[in-house]
Amino acid sequence: MIKEQYRNIILLSFFGLVCIYMFKLPSFIVIIMMGIVAIYFAIQEEKERTALGKAENMRLHNQIQNVTFQADIRQEQLATLISNLPMPLILLDNKGEVLLYNDGFAEFRDSKEKRRLTYVNNDFVKPVYRFIFDATLFEREIRKTIVVDEKEYEAYSEPLFKNNQFSGCVIVFQDITKIKKQEALQKRFLDDASHELKTPISAIKGMVEILNREGFNDEEIRKDFLEQIENENNRLERIVSDLLQLSRLSSDQLVMKREACDATKIIDASIASLSYKANKKGLAFHTDYRSNEPIFVDPAQLQIVMNNLISNAISYSDTGTISLSTFHEGDSYVIEVKDEGRGISQEEQDRIFERFYRTDTDRSRSSGGSGLGLSIVKSVLDAHQAQLVVKSEIHKGSTFQIWIRN
Ligand code: ADP
């Protein structure tokens, strides 16, 4: 640009000298002409500069627009992320005033009015209000379990600082109801398992102590105790094997080895292995196989299910027949185990699948059951996405139906 200016001045001076010396023009006219040409060059130069400036402005404008657009997108993404977070979240300033909250937090509103949520108006449910109060008062990280509408939450407050000054806090609430329930179930299971294992062990220990007493020579009691020890030992064995079975079923590594199989053959195998137990009680079996179409299940697991259901039918019946049938209904294959035993009340029908639950403890104990049989049945059927339906009437009998989608 500077070089061009020099070139114009040199050209103009040369042109002026040519006019004065060759064309003998008066010098003031030459000066006026040179002035006009100089002004023309200056205007041209200014035009060029303005055009360049405009282009630069446009480029800057576009860049700013692009940055703002990207910032808008980021803000929108952030807002979508926060509002869709499954856990309630709230952002407060240093006075506890609400700056932002997500959809999940809505359940902590006390008033259902559609006004702006504020701390001053005490718009939160009590436990949340108290937590926010502490979080803004103590200006430090706080963790606490709070209960809202029978749900347990782990509330966590993270303080925010700007130039070393407390500027507010962000609080998140994690729903831990399921975890707590799971913990309680696990604890109950451990308590029940240790109780169930301890009972026969204590009984065996007590009887062995008596049998070992010096001078003990009552032959009748010895016979009775030895029989009881054997029963308790069988019960222990059953509990341990059922516990192992249950633990295998709940482990993630368990792979169902499904294959096409004939359910009637599996039922027949169970009948064969349990006929001695049924005969002893004078119970008869009746089979009615209306379908032996192959079903896609793990045969070893279905065998365990059938053994448990048929064994229960025998244990909880004193008279009558145990009927086993198979049939088709809709797109399902149904296996039915029906007894004419003592039946299960309506309230107890909901509980018999719980681990260690027994409707009649003494009776079940004398039957040698572990209280885990139906839990195992349920776990196996769940793994097969099969349904178990119970119909029962006290003193009339029970029917257990397995519905397998084919
Ligand atoms: P158990 O080892 O005690 O038989 P289960 O889990 O198999 O444990 O059964 C749980 C309880 O359900 C039993 O203790 C019994 O009270 C009741 N029950 C199961 N099957 C029957 C049945 N066919 N008739 C009556 N009661 C039953």
Coordinates of C-alpha atoms and ligand atoms in Angstrom, one line a residue:
M1 CA 0.0 0.0 0.0
I2 CA 2.8 2.5 0.9
K3 CA 4.7 1.5 -2.2
E4 CA 1.6 2.3 -4.3
Q5 CA 1.4 5.8 -2.7
Y6 CA 5.1 6.5 -3.6
R7 CA 4.5 5.4 -7.1
N8 CA 1.4 7.7 -7.4
I9 CA 3.4 10.7 -6.1
I10 CA 6.3 10.1 -8.5
L11 CA 3.9 9.7 -11.4
L12 CA 2.1 12.9 -10.5
S13 CA 5.3 14.9 -10.1
F14 CA 6.6 13.6 -13.5
F15 CA 3.2 14.4 -15.1
G16 CA 3.4 18.0 -13.6
L17 CA 7.0 18.5 -14.9
V18 CA 6.0 17.3 -18.4
C19 CA 3.1 19.7 -18.4
I20 CA 5.2 22.7 -17.3
Y21 CA 8.3 22.1 -19.5
M22 CA 6.9 20.4 -22.6
F23 CA 3.4 21.8 -22.9
K24 CA 4.4 25.1 -21.3
L25 CA 1.3 25.2 -19.2
P26 CA 1.1 27.8 -16.4
S27 CA 2.4 26.2 -13.1
F28 CA -0.8 27.2 -11.1
I29 CA -3.0 25.2 -13.6
V30 CA -0.6 22.3 -13.4
I31 CA -0.8 22.4 -9.6
I32 CA -4.7 22.5 -9.6
M33 CA -4.7 19.5 -12.0
M34 CA -2.3 17.6 -9.8
G35 CA -4.4 18.4 -6.8
I36 CA -7.5 17.0 -8.6
V37 CA -5.6 13.8 -9.6
A38 CA -4.3 13.5 -6.0
I39 CA -7.8 13.8 -4.6
Y40 CA -9.0 11.2 -7.1
F41 CA -6.3 8.8 -6.0
A42 CA -7.1 9.5 -2.3
I43 CA -10.9 8.8 -2.9
Q44 CA -10.1 5.5 -4.7
E45 CA -7.8 4.5 -1.9
E46 CA -10.4 5.2 0.7
K47 CA -13.0 3.2 -1.2
E48 CA -10.7 0.2 -1.3
R49 CA -10.0 0.6 2.4
T50 CA -13.7 0.8 3.2
A51 CA -14.4 -2.3 1.1
L52 CA -11.7 -4.2 2.9
G53 CA -13.0 -3.0 6.3
K54 CA -16.5 -4.2 5.4
A55 CA -15.2 -7.6 4.4
E56 CA -13.2 -7.9 7.7
N57 CA -16.3 -6.8 9.7
M58 CA -18.4 -9.4 8.0
R59 CA -15.9 -12.1 8.8
L60 CA -15.8 -11.0 12.4
H61 CA -19.6 -10.9 12.5
N62 CA -19.8 -14.4 11.1
Q63 CA -17.3 -15.7 13.6
I64 CA -19.2 -14.1 16.5
Q65 CA -22.4 -15.5 15.3
N66 CA -20.8 -19.0 15.0
V67 CA -19.4 -18.9 18.5
T68 CA -22.8 -17.6 19.9
F69 CA -24.6 -20.4 18.0
Q70 CA -22.2 -23.0 19.4
A71 CA -22.6 -21.6 22.9
D72 CA -26.4 -21.7 22.5
I73 CA -26.2 -25.4 21.4
R74 CA -23.9 -26.2 24.3
Q75 CA -26.3 -24.4 26.7
E76 CA -29.3 -26.2 25.2
Q77 CA -27.5 -29.6 25.5
L78 CA -26.6 -28.9 29.1
A79 CA -30.2 -27.8 29.9
T80 CA -31.5 -31.1 28.3
L81 CA -28.9 -33.1 30.2
I82 CA -29.8 -31.5 33.5
S83 CA -33.6 -31.7 33.0
N84 CA -33.4 -35.4 31.9
L85 CA -31.1 -36.5 34.7
P86 CA -33.0 -39.2 36.6
M87 CA -31.9 -37.8 39.9
P88 CA -33.4 -34.6 41.4
L89 CA -30.9 -31.7 41.2
I90 CA -31.0 -28.1 42.3
L91 CA -28.7 -25.2 42.1
L92 CA -28.9 -22.4 44.8
D93 CA -27.1 -19.1 45.3
N94 CA -25.4 -18.2 48.6
K95 CA -28.8 -17.0 50.1
G96 CA -30.4 -20.3 49.3
E97 CA -32.4 -18.9 46.4
V98 CA -33.1 -21.3 43.6
L99 CA -31.1 -20.6 40.4
L100 CA -32.0 -23.9 38.6
Y101 CA -33.6 -27.2 39.1
N102 CA -34.5 -30.2 36.9
D103 CA -37.7 -32.1 36.3
G104 CA -36.8 -34.8 38.8
F105 CA -36.8 -32.1 41.5
A106 CA -40.5 -31.4 40.9
E107 CA -41.5 -34.2 43.3
F108 CA -39.9 -32.2 46.1
R109 CA -42.2 -29.2 45.6
D110 CA -44.5 -28.7 48.5
S111 CA -47.0 -26.4 46.7
K112 CA -48.4 -27.7 43.5
E113 CA -48.9 -24.1 42.3
K114 CA -47.2 -23.3 39.1
R115 CA -45.2 -20.3 40.5
R116 CA -41.5 -20.0 40.6
L117 CA -39.9 -22.2 43.1
T118 CA -38.3 -20.2 46.0
Y119 CA -36.6 -21.0 49.2
V120 CA -38.1 -17.9 51.0
N121 CA -41.6 -19.1 50.2
N122 CA -40.6 -22.5 51.7
D123 CA -41.8 -24.3 48.5
F124 CA -40.0 -27.6 49.3
V125 CA -41.2 -30.6 51.3
K126 CA -39.9 -30.4 54.9
P127 CA -36.9 -32.8 54.8
V128 CA -35.6 -31.2 51.6
Y129 CA -36.1 -27.7 53.0
R130 CA -34.1 -28.7 56.1
F131 CA -31.3 -30.1 54.0
I132 CA -31.1 -27.0 51.9
F133 CA -31.0 -24.9 55.0
D134 CA -28.0 -26.8 56.4
A135 CA -26.2 -26.8 53.0
T136 CA -26.4 -23.0 52.7
L137 CA -25.7 -22.4 56.4
F138 CA -22.7 -24.6 56.8
E139 CA -21.2 -23.8 53.4
R140 CA -19.5 -27.2 53.1
E141 CA -20.0 -30.6 51.6
I142 CA -22.9 -32.4 53.3
R143 CA -24.2 -36.0 52.8
K144 CA -27.4 -37.2 54.5
T145 CA -30.2 -39.8 54.1
I146 CA -33.6 -38.2 53.9
V147 CA -37.0 -39.7 53.5
V148 CA -39.7 -38.2 51.2
D149 CA -43.0 -40.0 50.5
E150 CA -41.6 -43.3 51.9
K151 CA -38.7 -43.1 49.5
E152 CA -35.1 -42.9 50.8
Y153 CA -32.7 -40.5 49.2
E154 CA -29.0 -39.9 49.7
A155 CA -28.8 -36.1 49.5
Y156 CA -25.4 -34.6 48.6
S157 CA -24.5 -31.0 48.6
E158 CA -21.4 -29.6 46.9
P159 CA -20.5 -26.0 47.9
L160 CA -19.5 -23.6 45.1
F161 CA -16.9 -20.8 45.6
K162 CA -16.1 -17.7 43.6
N163 CA -13.0 -15.6 44.6
N164 CA -12.8 -17.7 47.8
Q165 CA -16.4 -16.6 48.7
F166 CA -19.2 -19.0 49.1
S167 CA -21.4 -18.4 46.0
G168 CA -24.0 -21.2 46.4
C169 CA -24.3 -25.0 46.2
V170 CA -25.5 -27.7 43.9
I171 CA -27.5 -30.5 45.5
V172 CA -28.3 -33.9 44.1
F173 CA -30.7 -36.5 45.5
Q174 CA -30.1 -40.2 44.7
D175 CA -33.0 -42.6 45.2
I176 CA -31.6 -45.4 47.3
T177 CA -35.0 -47.1 48.2
K178 CA -34.3 -50.2 46.1
I179 CA -30.7 -50.5 47.4
K180 CA -31.9 -50.3 51.0
K181 CA -34.7 -52.8 50.4
Q182 CA -32.1 -55.2 48.8
E183 CA -29.9 -54.7 51.8
A184 CA -32.8 -55.5 54.2
L185 CA -33.7 -58.6 52.1
Q186 CA -30.1 -59.8 52.1
K187 CA -29.9 -59.3 55.9
R188 CA -33.1 -61.2 56.5
F189 CA -31.9 -64.0 54.2
L190 CA -28.7 -64.3 56.2
D191 CA -30.6 -64.3 59.5
D192 CA -33.0 -66.9 58.2
A193 CA -30.3 -69.1 56.7
S194 CA -28.2 -69.1 59.9
H195 CA -31.3 -69.7 62.0
E196 CA -32.4 -72.6 59.8
L197 CA -28.9 -74.1 59.9
K198 CA -28.5 -73.6 63.6
T199 CA -31.8 -75.3 64.6
P200 CA -30.9 -78.8 63.4
I201 CA -27.3 -78.5 64.4
S202 CA -28.4 -77.6 68.0
A203 CA -30.9 -80.5 68.0
I204 CA -28.3 -83.0 66.9
K205 CA -25.8 -81.6 69.4
G206 CA -28.3 -82.0 72.2
M207 CA -29.2 -85.5 71.4
V208 CA -25.6 -86.6 70.9
E209 CA -24.7 -85.2 74.3
I210 CA -27.5 -87.2 76.0
L211 CA -26.6 -90.4 74.1
N212 CA -22.9 -89.9 75.2
R213 CA -23.8 -89.4 78.9
E214 CA -22.2 -91.9 81.2
G215 CA -24.7 -94.6 82.2
F216 CA -27.2 -93.9 79.4
N217 CA -28.7 -97.2 78.4
D218 CA -32.3 -96.6 77.4
E219 CA -32.5 -98.5 74.1
E220 CA -35.9 -97.0 73.1
I221 CA -34.7 -93.4 73.5
R222 CA -31.5 -94.2 71.7
K223 CA -33.4 -95.6 68.7
D224 CA -35.7 -92.6 68.7
F225 CA -32.8 -90.1 68.9
L226 CA -30.8 -91.8 66.2
E227 CA -33.9 -91.6 63.9
Q228 CA -34.3 -87.9 64.8
I229 CA -30.6 -87.3 64.2
E230 CA -30.8 -88.9 60.8
N231 CA -33.9 -86.7 60.0
E232 CA -32.2 -83.5 61.1
N233 CA -29.1 -84.5 59.2
N234 CA -31.2 -85.0 56.0
R235 CA -32.8 -81.6 56.6
L236 CA -29.4 -80.0 56.9
E237 CA -28.3 -81.6 53.7
R238 CA -31.4 -80.4 51.9
I239 CA -31.0 -76.8 53.2
V240 CA -27.3 -76.7 52.1
S241 CA -28.1 -78.2 48.7
D242 CA -31.1 -75.8 48.2
L243 CA -28.9 -72.8 49.3
L244 CA -26.3 -73.8 46.7
Q245 CA -28.9 -74.2 44.1
L246 CA -30.4 -70.8 44.8
S247 CA -27.0 -69.1 44.8
R248 CA -26.2 -70.7 41.5
L249 CA -29.5 -69.5 40.1
S250 CA -28.9 -65.9 41.3
S251 CA -25.3 -65.8 40.0
D252 CA -24.8 -63.9 36.7
Q253 CA -22.8 -66.7 35.3
L254 CA -25.7 -69.2 35.2
V255 CA -26.4 -70.2 31.6
M256 CA -29.6 -72.0 30.9
K257 CA -28.8 -74.9 28.6
R258 CA -32.1 -74.8 26.7
E259 CA -33.0 -77.5 24.2
A260 CA -36.1 -79.0 22.7
C261 CA -37.4 -81.6 25.2
D262 CA -40.5 -83.6 26.0
A263 CA -41.9 -82.3 29.4
T264 CA -43.9 -85.5 29.9
K265 CA -40.7 -87.5 30.1
I266 CA -39.3 -85.1 32.8
I267 CA -42.6 -85.4 34.8
D268 CA -42.4 -89.2 34.5
A269 CA -38.8 -89.1 35.9
S270 CA -40.0 -87.0 38.9
I271 CA -42.9 -89.4 39.6
A272 CA -40.4 -92.4 39.4
S273 CA -38.1 -90.8 41.9
L274 CA -40.8 -89.7 44.3
S275 CA -43.2 -92.7 44.1
Y276 CA -41.6 -94.3 47.2
K277 CA -42.5 -91.1 49.3
A278 CA -46.0 -91.0 47.8
N279 CA -46.6 -94.8 48.4
K280 CA -45.5 -94.4 52.1
K281 CA -48.4 -91.9 52.5
G282 CA -50.9 -93.9 50.5
L283 CA -51.1 -91.2 47.7
A284 CA -51.7 -92.1 44.1
F285 CA -50.5 -90.4 40.9
H286 CA -52.7 -89.7 37.9
T287 CA -51.3 -88.4 34.6
D288 CA -53.2 -86.7 31.7
Y289 CA -50.8 -85.7 29.0
R290 CA -52.8 -83.9 26.3
S291 CA -49.6 -82.5 24.7
N292 CA -46.1 -83.9 24.4
E293 CA -45.0 -81.3 21.9
P294 CA -41.3 -80.4 22.5
I295 CA -40.7 -77.3 24.6
F296 CA -37.5 -75.2 24.6
V297 CA -36.2 -75.4 28.2
D298 CA -33.2 -76.4 30.3
P299 CA -34.2 -80.1 31.0
A300 CA -32.1 -80.3 34.2
Q301 CA -33.7 -77.1 35.6
L302 CA -37.2 -78.2 34.7
Q303 CA -36.5 -81.5 36.4
I304 CA -35.7 -79.5 39.6
V305 CA -38.9 -77.6 39.3
M306 CA -41.0 -80.7 38.8
N307 CA -39.3 -82.5 41.7
N308 CA -40.1 -79.6 44.0
L309 CA -43.7 -79.2 43.0
I310 CA -44.5 -82.9 43.1
S311 CA -42.6 -83.3 46.4
N312 CA -44.6 -80.5 47.9
A313 CA -47.9 -82.0 46.6
I314 CA -46.9 -85.2 48.5
S315 CA -45.7 -83.4 51.6
Y316 CA -48.8 -81.3 52.1
S317 CA -51.4 -84.0 51.3
D318 CA -52.6 -86.7 53.6
T319 CA -55.1 -88.3 51.2
G320 CA -56.2 -88.2 47.6
T321 CA -54.6 -88.2 44.2
I322 CA -51.8 -86.1 42.7
S323 CA -52.7 -85.3 39.1
L324 CA -50.2 -84.2 36.5
S325 CA -51.3 -82.9 33.2
T326 CA -49.9 -81.1 30.2
F327 CA -51.9 -79.1 27.6
H328 CA -51.8 -76.2 25.2
E329 CA -53.5 -72.9 25.8
G330 CA -53.1 -70.1 23.3
D331 CA -49.4 -69.8 22.5
S332 CA -48.4 -71.4 25.8
Y333 CA -47.6 -74.9 26.9
V334 CA -49.0 -75.6 30.4
I335 CA -47.8 -78.1 33.0
E336 CA -50.2 -78.6 35.9
V337 CA -49.5 -80.2 39.3
K338 CA -52.7 -80.7 41.3
D339 CA -53.2 -82.2 44.8
E340 CA -56.1 -82.7 47.1
G341 CA -54.1 -81.7 50.2
R342 CA -54.5 -79.1 52.9
G343 CA -54.4 -76.1 50.6
I344 CA -52.9 -72.6 51.1
S345 CA -54.9 -69.6 52.3
Q346 CA -55.2 -66.5 50.0
E347 CA -52.8 -64.3 52.1
E348 CA -50.2 -67.1 52.3
Q349 CA -50.3 -67.7 48.5
D350 CA -48.5 -64.3 48.1
R351 CA -45.7 -65.3 50.5
I352 CA -44.9 -68.9 49.8
F353 CA -42.3 -67.9 47.2
E354 CA -40.3 -66.0 49.8
R355 CA -37.1 -67.7 50.9
F356 CA -37.6 -69.8 54.0
Y357 CA -41.3 -68.9 54.2
R358 CA -43.5 -71.8 55.5
T359 CA -47.2 -71.6 56.0
D360 CA -47.0 -74.0 58.9
T361 CA -43.6 -74.3 60.4
D362 CA -44.0 -77.4 62.4
R363 CA -45.7 -79.3 59.7
S364 CA -43.2 -78.2 57.1
R365 CA -40.3 -79.1 59.5
S366 CA -41.7 -82.6 60.0
S367 CA -41.9 -82.8 56.2
G368 CA -38.2 -82.1 56.0
G369 CA -38.6 -79.1 53.8
S370 CA -36.1 -76.2 53.7
G371 CA -38.6 -73.5 52.9
L372 CA -36.5 -72.8 49.8
G373 CA -38.2 -75.1 47.3
L374 CA -40.7 -72.6 45.8
S375 CA -38.0 -69.8 45.7
I376 CA -35.9 -72.1 43.5
V377 CA -38.9 -73.0 41.3
K378 CA -39.7 -69.2 40.9
S379 CA -36.1 -68.4 40.1
V380 CA -35.8 -71.1 37.4
L381 CA -39.1 -70.1 35.8
D382 CA -38.1 -66.5 35.8
A383 CA -34.9 -67.4 34.0
H384 CA -37.1 -69.1 31.4
Q385 CA -39.6 -66.2 31.3
A386 CA -42.2 -68.7 32.3
Q387 CA -45.2 -67.9 34.6
L388 CA -46.2 -69.8 37.7
V389 CA -49.9 -69.7 38.6
V390 CA -51.2 -70.9 42.0
K391 CA -54.8 -71.8 42.7
S392 CA -55.6 -73.1 46.1
E393 CA -58.4 -73.6 48.6
I394 CA -57.9 -74.5 52.3
H395 CA -58.7 -78.2 52.9
K396 CA -59.5 -78.8 49.3
G397 CA -56.1 -78.8 47.6
S398 CA -53.7 -76.8 45.5
T399 CA -52.9 -76.4 41.8
F400 CA -49.6 -75.1 40.5
Q401 CA -49.5 -74.3 36.8
I402 CA -46.4 -73.5 34.7
W403 CA -47.0 -71.5 31.6
I404 CA -44.2 -71.7 29.1
R405 CA -44.4 -69.6 25.9
N406 CA -43.6 -71.8 23.0
Ligands
ADP1 P1 -40.7 -76.4 51.9 O1 -39.4 -76.9 51.8 O2 -41.1 -76.0 53.3 O3 -41.7 -77.2 51.3 P2 -41.3 -74.5 49.8 O4 -40.7 -73.3 49.4 O5 -41.4 -75.6 48.8 O6 -40.7 -75.0 51.1 O7 -42.8 -74.2 50.2 C1 -43.1 -73.1 51.1 C2 -44.3 -73.4 51.9 O8 -45.5 -73.3 51.0 C3 -44.4 -74.7 52.5 O9 -43.7 -74.7 53.7 C4 -45.8 -75.0 52.6 O10 -46.3 -74.4 53.8 C5 -46.5 -74.3 51.4 N1 -46.8 -75.2 50.3 C6 -46.0 -75.4 49.2 N2 -46.6 -76.3 48.4 C7 -47.8 -76.6 49.0 C8 -48.9 -77.5 48.6 N3 -48.9 -78.2 47.4 N4 -49.9 -77.5 49.4 C9 -50.0 -76.8 50.6 N5 -49.0 -76.0 51.0 C10 -47.9 -75.9 50.2

